[in-house]
């Protein structure tokens, strides 16, 4: 199963080994609430987000739950379960309902910023992966002067909007 880890600085690593996960976690700045977090996501969009203060939040189709005071070694174990698709073992953990203990306003702001940045990076990566447009083969969208990309009858902008269902802010 394809998975990747990302931290609050936007660094990410695809299909990390347990050793790489541990290094990734140990590199987090302990006193930086804005960037001191890292999360593993799988191909289905399930995620396990660790914050340096020790909270681990598990987000899946059934919502978000958390564990408090988790060590980085334990995070590696749980990340590995998610990476291998062993949801049954993950579900046996004593998850507490709700996203985590209440956030202070500063923590909440940092959390929202981090996810907004993460979303932008993901969107940009998606856009980049569409590849170059072929100017000799016009985009099918009426009125569009761009060329289509290799895997689509649309240009990058219109293919992006078609797949992601939201306006594309990239124009290059
Ligand atoms: Zn187009």
PDB file of C-alpha atoms and ligand atoms in Angstrom:
ATOM      1  CA  UNK A   1       0.000   0.000   0.000  1.00  0.00           C
ATOM      2  CA  UNK A   2       1.334   3.396  -0.962  1.00  0.00           C
ATOM      3  CA  UNK A   3       1.893   5.729   1.967  1.00  0.00           C
ATOM      4  CA  UNK A   4       3.971   8.741   2.819  1.00  0.00           C
ATOM      5  CA  UNK A   5       5.039  10.752   5.825  1.00  0.00           C
ATOM      6  CA  UNK A   6       5.007  14.547   5.869  1.00  0.00           C
ATOM      7  CA  UNK A   7       6.092  17.040   8.506  1.00  0.00           C
ATOM      8  CA  UNK A   8       5.038  20.571   9.391  1.00  0.00           C
ATOM      9  CA  UNK A   9       7.755  21.972   7.144  1.00  0.00           C
ATOM     10  CA  UNK A  10       6.299  20.225   4.102  1.00  0.00           C
ATOM     11  CA  UNK A  11       9.095  17.649   3.850  1.00  0.00           C
ATOM     12  CA  UNK A  12       7.809  14.255   2.861  1.00  0.00           C
ATOM     13  CA  UNK A  13       8.981  10.753   2.201  1.00  0.00           C
ATOM     14  CA  UNK A  14       7.160   8.037   0.254  1.00  0.00           C
ATOM     15  CA  UNK A  15       6.976   4.447   1.513  1.00  0.00           C
ATOM     16  CA  UNK A  16       9.283   5.070   4.512  1.00  0.00           C
ATOM     17  CA  UNK A  17      10.981   2.220   6.361  1.00  0.00           C
ATOM     18  CA  UNK A  18      10.563   2.000  10.155  1.00  0.00           C
ATOM     19  CA  UNK A  19      14.077   3.455  10.548  1.00  0.00           C
ATOM     20  CA  UNK A  20      13.235   6.378   8.305  1.00  0.00           C
ATOM     21  CA  UNK A  21       9.995   6.988  10.228  1.00  0.00           C
ATOM     22  CA  UNK A  22      11.929   7.168  13.489  1.00  0.00           C
ATOM     23  CA  UNK A  23      14.502   9.589  12.043  1.00  0.00           C
ATOM     24  CA  UNK A  24      11.694  11.705  10.658  1.00  0.00           C
ATOM     25  CA  UNK A  25      10.036  11.896  14.092  1.00  0.00           C
ATOM     26  CA  UNK A  26      13.266  12.561  15.958  1.00  0.00           C
ATOM     27  CA  UNK A  27      14.029  15.470  13.623  1.00  0.00           C
ATOM     28  CA  UNK A  28      10.882  17.343  14.710  1.00  0.00           C
ATOM     29  CA  UNK A  29      11.563  20.543  16.685  1.00  0.00           C
ATOM     30  CA  UNK A  30      10.334  19.798  20.240  1.00  0.00           C
ATOM     31  CA  UNK A  31       9.257  23.353  21.082  1.00  0.00           C
ATOM     32  CA  UNK A  32       7.695  24.437  17.801  1.00  0.00           C
ATOM     33  CA  UNK A  33       3.915  24.087  17.935  1.00  0.00           C
ATOM     34  CA  UNK A  34       3.524  25.333  14.384  1.00  0.00           C
ATOM     35  CA  UNK A  35       5.875  22.891  12.670  1.00  0.00           C
ATOM     36  CA  UNK A  36       6.376  20.185  15.284  1.00  0.00           C
ATOM     37  CA  UNK A  37       4.138  17.586  13.757  1.00  0.00           C
ATOM     38  CA  UNK A  38       4.359  14.742  11.292  1.00  0.00           C
ATOM     39  CA  UNK A  39       1.731  12.514   9.792  1.00  0.00           C
ATOM     40  CA  UNK A  40       1.526   9.344   7.789  1.00  0.00           C
ATOM     41  CA  UNK A  41      -1.191   9.044   5.170  1.00  0.00           C
ATOM     42  CA  UNK A  42      -2.131   5.971   3.176  1.00  0.00           C
ATOM     43  CA  UNK A  43      -3.564   5.775  -0.340  1.00  0.00           C
ATOM     44  CA  UNK A  44      -7.147   5.820   1.019  1.00  0.00           C
ATOM     45  CA  UNK A  45      -6.602   9.073   2.913  1.00  0.00           C
ATOM     46  CA  UNK A  46      -6.397   7.576   6.414  1.00  0.00           C
ATOM     47  CA  UNK A  47      -3.867   9.437   8.512  1.00  0.00           C
ATOM     48  CA  UNK A  48      -2.023   9.279  11.805  1.00  0.00           C
ATOM     49  CA  UNK A  49      -0.795  12.692  12.868  1.00  0.00           C
ATOM     50  CA  UNK A  50       1.725  13.029  15.662  1.00  0.00           C
ATOM     51  CA  UNK A  51       2.374  16.309  17.477  1.00  0.00           C
ATOM     52  CA  UNK A  52       5.585  16.794  19.425  1.00  0.00           C
ATOM     53  CA  UNK A  53       3.594  17.361  22.622  1.00  0.00           C
ATOM     54  CA  UNK A  54       2.693  13.644  22.376  1.00  0.00           C
ATOM     55  CA  UNK A  55      -0.774  13.501  20.883  1.00  0.00           C
ATOM     56  CA  UNK A  56      -1.444  11.086  18.044  1.00  0.00           C
ATOM     57  CA  UNK A  57      -4.623  11.656  16.014  1.00  0.00           C
ATOM     58  CA  UNK A  58      -6.063   8.868  13.854  1.00  0.00           C
ATOM     59  CA  UNK A  59      -8.326  10.089  11.065  1.00  0.00           C
ATOM     60  CA  UNK A  60     -10.232   7.553   8.984  1.00  0.00           C
ATOM     61  CA  UNK A  61     -13.672   7.166   7.418  1.00  0.00           C
ATOM     62  CA  UNK A  62     -15.108   6.768  10.930  1.00  0.00           C
ATOM     63  CA  UNK A  63     -13.815  10.174  12.065  1.00  0.00           C
ATOM     64  CA  UNK A  64     -10.900  11.342  14.185  1.00  0.00           C
ATOM     65  CA  UNK A  65      -9.764   9.826  17.467  1.00  0.00           C
ATOM     66  CA  UNK A  66      -6.632  10.289  19.522  1.00  0.00           C
ATOM     67  CA  UNK A  67      -4.103   8.849  21.907  1.00  0.00           C
ATOM     68  CA  UNK A  68      -2.268  11.040  24.445  1.00  0.00           C
ATOM     69  CA  UNK A  69       1.370  10.859  25.504  1.00  0.00           C
ATOM     70  CA  UNK A  70       2.601   8.601  22.736  1.00  0.00           C
ATOM     71  CA  UNK A  71       6.362   8.040  22.363  1.00  0.00           C
ATOM     72  CA  UNK A  72       8.004   8.333  18.958  1.00  0.00           C
ATOM     73  CA  UNK A  73       8.846   4.607  19.092  1.00  0.00           C
ATOM     74  CA  UNK A  74       5.157   3.846  19.564  1.00  0.00           C
ATOM     75  CA  UNK A  75       4.283   6.188  16.702  1.00  0.00           C
ATOM     76  CA  UNK A  76       6.588   4.173  14.432  1.00  0.00           C
ATOM     77  CA  UNK A  77       4.754   0.970  15.434  1.00  0.00           C
ATOM     78  CA  UNK A  78       1.356   2.484  14.740  1.00  0.00           C
ATOM     79  CA  UNK A  79       2.485   4.135  11.505  1.00  0.00           C
ATOM     80  CA  UNK A  80       3.811   0.761  10.389  1.00  0.00           C
ATOM     81  CA  UNK A  81       0.410  -0.819  11.066  1.00  0.00           C
ATOM     82  CA  UNK A  82      -1.316   1.803   8.952  1.00  0.00           C
ATOM     83  CA  UNK A  83       1.331   1.533   6.223  1.00  0.00           C
ATOM     84  CA  UNK A  84       0.828  -2.239   6.046  1.00  0.00           C
ATOM     85  CA  UNK A  85      -2.960  -1.850   5.997  1.00  0.00           C
ATOM     86  CA  UNK A  86      -3.423  -3.637   9.343  1.00  0.00           C
ATOM     87  CA  UNK A  87      -6.465  -1.643  10.411  1.00  0.00           C
ATOM     88  CA  UNK A  88      -7.693  -4.380  12.760  1.00  0.00           C
ATOM     89  CA  UNK A  89      -4.565  -4.034  14.914  1.00  0.00           C
ATOM     90  CA  UNK A  90      -4.839  -0.239  14.845  1.00  0.00           C
ATOM     91  CA  UNK A  91      -8.441  -0.411  15.992  1.00  0.00           C
ATOM     92  CA  UNK A  92      -7.365  -2.359  19.095  1.00  0.00           C
ATOM     93  CA  UNK A  93      -5.562   0.730  20.456  1.00  0.00           C
ATOM     94  CA  UNK A  94      -7.408   2.622  23.219  1.00  0.00           C
ATOM     95  CA  UNK A  95      -8.416   5.537  20.992  1.00  0.00           C
ATOM     96  CA  UNK A  96     -10.236   8.371  22.726  1.00  0.00           C
ATOM     97  CA  UNK A  97     -13.166   9.955  20.912  1.00  0.00           C
ATOM     98  CA  UNK A  98     -12.718  13.392  19.381  1.00  0.00           C
ATOM     99  CA  UNK A  99      -9.770  14.843  17.559  1.00  0.00           C
ATOM    100  CA  UNK A 100      -7.626  15.430  20.674  1.00  0.00           C
ATOM    101  CA  UNK A 101      -7.773  17.327  23.964  1.00  0.00           C
ATOM    102  CA  UNK A 102      -9.046  20.881  23.378  1.00  0.00           C
ATOM    103  CA  UNK A 103      -6.560  23.055  21.521  1.00  0.00           C
ATOM    104  CA  UNK A 104      -5.499  26.470  22.701  1.00  0.00           C
ATOM    105  CA  UNK A 105      -6.258  29.204  20.137  1.00  0.00           C
ATOM    106  CA  UNK A 106      -2.562  29.301  19.148  1.00  0.00           C
ATOM    107  CA  UNK A 107      -2.400  25.556  18.694  1.00  0.00           C
ATOM    108  CA  UNK A 108      -5.572  25.563  16.650  1.00  0.00           C
ATOM    109  CA  UNK A 109      -4.254  28.292  14.360  1.00  0.00           C
ATOM    110  CA  UNK A 110      -0.961  26.448  13.867  1.00  0.00           C
ATOM    111  CA  UNK A 111      -2.862  23.267  13.105  1.00  0.00           C
ATOM    112  CA  UNK A 112      -5.066  24.918  10.494  1.00  0.00           C
ATOM    113  CA  UNK A 113      -2.115  26.662   8.863  1.00  0.00           C
ATOM    114  CA  UNK A 114      -0.217  23.414   8.616  1.00  0.00           C
ATOM    115  CA  UNK A 115      -3.068  21.624   6.901  1.00  0.00           C
ATOM    116  CA  UNK A 116      -3.734  24.502   4.526  1.00  0.00           C
ATOM    117  CA  UNK A 117      -0.060  24.400   3.498  1.00  0.00           C
ATOM    118  CA  UNK A 118      -0.137  20.645   3.169  1.00  0.00           C
ATOM    119  CA  UNK A 119      -3.215  20.870   0.932  1.00  0.00           C
ATOM    120  CA  UNK A 120      -1.550  23.431  -1.306  1.00  0.00           C
ATOM    121  CA  UNK A 121       1.531  21.264  -1.666  1.00  0.00           C
ATOM    122  CA  UNK A 122      -0.593  18.232  -2.544  1.00  0.00           C
ATOM    123  CA  UNK A 123      -2.563  20.244  -5.123  1.00  0.00           C
ATOM    124  CA  UNK A 124       0.617  21.586  -6.690  1.00  0.00           C
ATOM    125  CA  UNK A 125       2.080  18.085  -6.877  1.00  0.00           C
ATOM    126  CA  UNK A 126      -1.054  16.847  -8.597  1.00  0.00           C
ATOM    127  CA  UNK A 127      -0.864  19.720 -11.099  1.00  0.00           C
ATOM    128  CA  UNK A 128       2.828  19.068 -11.790  1.00  0.00           C
ATOM    129  CA  UNK A 129       2.251  15.376 -12.369  1.00  0.00           C
ATOM    130  CA  UNK A 130      -0.163  16.132 -15.226  1.00  0.00           C
ATOM    131  CA  UNK A 131       2.879  16.948 -17.350  1.00  0.00           C
ATOM    132  CA  UNK A 132       3.256  19.303 -20.288  1.00  0.00           C
ATOM    133  CA  UNK A 133       0.455  20.349 -22.598  1.00  0.00           C
ATOM    134  CA  UNK A 134       0.573  19.573 -26.324  1.00  0.00           C
ATOM    135  CA  UNK A 135      -0.089  22.895 -28.113  1.00  0.00           C
ATOM    136  CA  UNK A 136      -0.987  21.091 -31.366  1.00  0.00           C
ATOM    137  CA  UNK A 137      -3.897  19.287 -29.636  1.00  0.00           C
ATOM    138  CA  UNK A 138      -6.383  21.755 -28.108  1.00  0.00           C
ATOM    139  CA  UNK A 139      -8.157  21.271 -24.783  1.00  0.00           C
ATOM    140  CA  UNK A 140     -11.764  20.054 -25.219  1.00  0.00           C
ATOM    141  CA  UNK A 141     -13.169  22.675 -22.853  1.00  0.00           C
ATOM    142  CA  UNK A 142     -15.038  25.202 -25.046  1.00  0.00           C
ATOM    143  CA  UNK A 143     -13.238  28.512 -25.239  1.00  0.00           C
ATOM    144  CA  UNK A 144      -9.973  27.182 -23.788  1.00  0.00           C
ATOM    145  CA  UNK A 145      -6.846  28.064 -25.766  1.00  0.00           C
ATOM    146  CA  UNK A 146      -4.506  25.658 -23.939  1.00  0.00           C
ATOM    147  CA  UNK A 147      -3.293  22.316 -25.265  1.00  0.00           C
ATOM    148  CA  UNK A 148      -4.269  18.995 -23.731  1.00  0.00           C
ATOM    149  CA  UNK A 149      -2.038  16.868 -21.498  1.00  0.00           C
ATOM    150  CA  UNK A 150      -1.016  13.329 -22.435  1.00  0.00           C
ATOM    151  CA  UNK A 151      -3.530  11.413 -20.241  1.00  0.00           C
ATOM    152  CA  UNK A 152      -6.551  13.634 -20.893  1.00  0.00           C
ATOM    153  CA  UNK A 153      -8.597  15.442 -23.538  1.00  0.00           C
ATOM    154  CA  UNK A 154      -8.225  18.532 -21.333  1.00  0.00           C
ATOM    155  CA  UNK A 155      -5.454  20.981 -20.480  1.00  0.00           C
ATOM    156  CA  UNK A 156      -3.788  20.923 -17.068  1.00  0.00           C
ATOM    157  CA  UNK A 157      -6.142  23.514 -15.595  1.00  0.00           C
ATOM    158  CA  UNK A 158      -9.341  21.868 -16.805  1.00  0.00           C
ATOM    159  CA  UNK A 159      -8.196  18.336 -16.053  1.00  0.00           C
ATOM    160  CA  UNK A 160      -7.297  19.456 -12.520  1.00  0.00           C
ATOM    161  CA  UNK A 161     -10.699  21.093 -12.028  1.00  0.00           C
ATOM    162  CA  UNK A 162     -12.462  18.093 -13.498  1.00  0.00           C
ATOM    163  CA  UNK A 163     -10.727  15.590 -11.207  1.00  0.00           C
ATOM    164  CA  UNK A 164     -10.454  17.585  -7.982  1.00  0.00           C
ATOM    165  CA  UNK A 165     -13.824  19.335  -8.331  1.00  0.00           C
ATOM    166  CA  UNK A 166     -12.543  22.773  -7.348  1.00  0.00           C
ATOM    167  CA  UNK A 167     -11.136  25.822  -9.110  1.00  0.00           C
ATOM    168  CA  UNK A 168      -7.508  25.575 -10.194  1.00  0.00           C
ATOM    169  CA  UNK A 169      -5.359  28.478  -8.996  1.00  0.00           C
ATOM    170  CA  UNK A 170      -2.352  27.468 -11.125  1.00  0.00           C
ATOM    171  CA  UNK A 171      -1.987  28.884 -14.613  1.00  0.00           C
ATOM    172  CA  UNK A 172       1.575  28.035 -15.666  1.00  0.00           C
TER     173      UNK A 172
HETATM  174 ZN1  LIG B   1      -8.502  23.829 -20.883  1.00  0.00          ZN
END
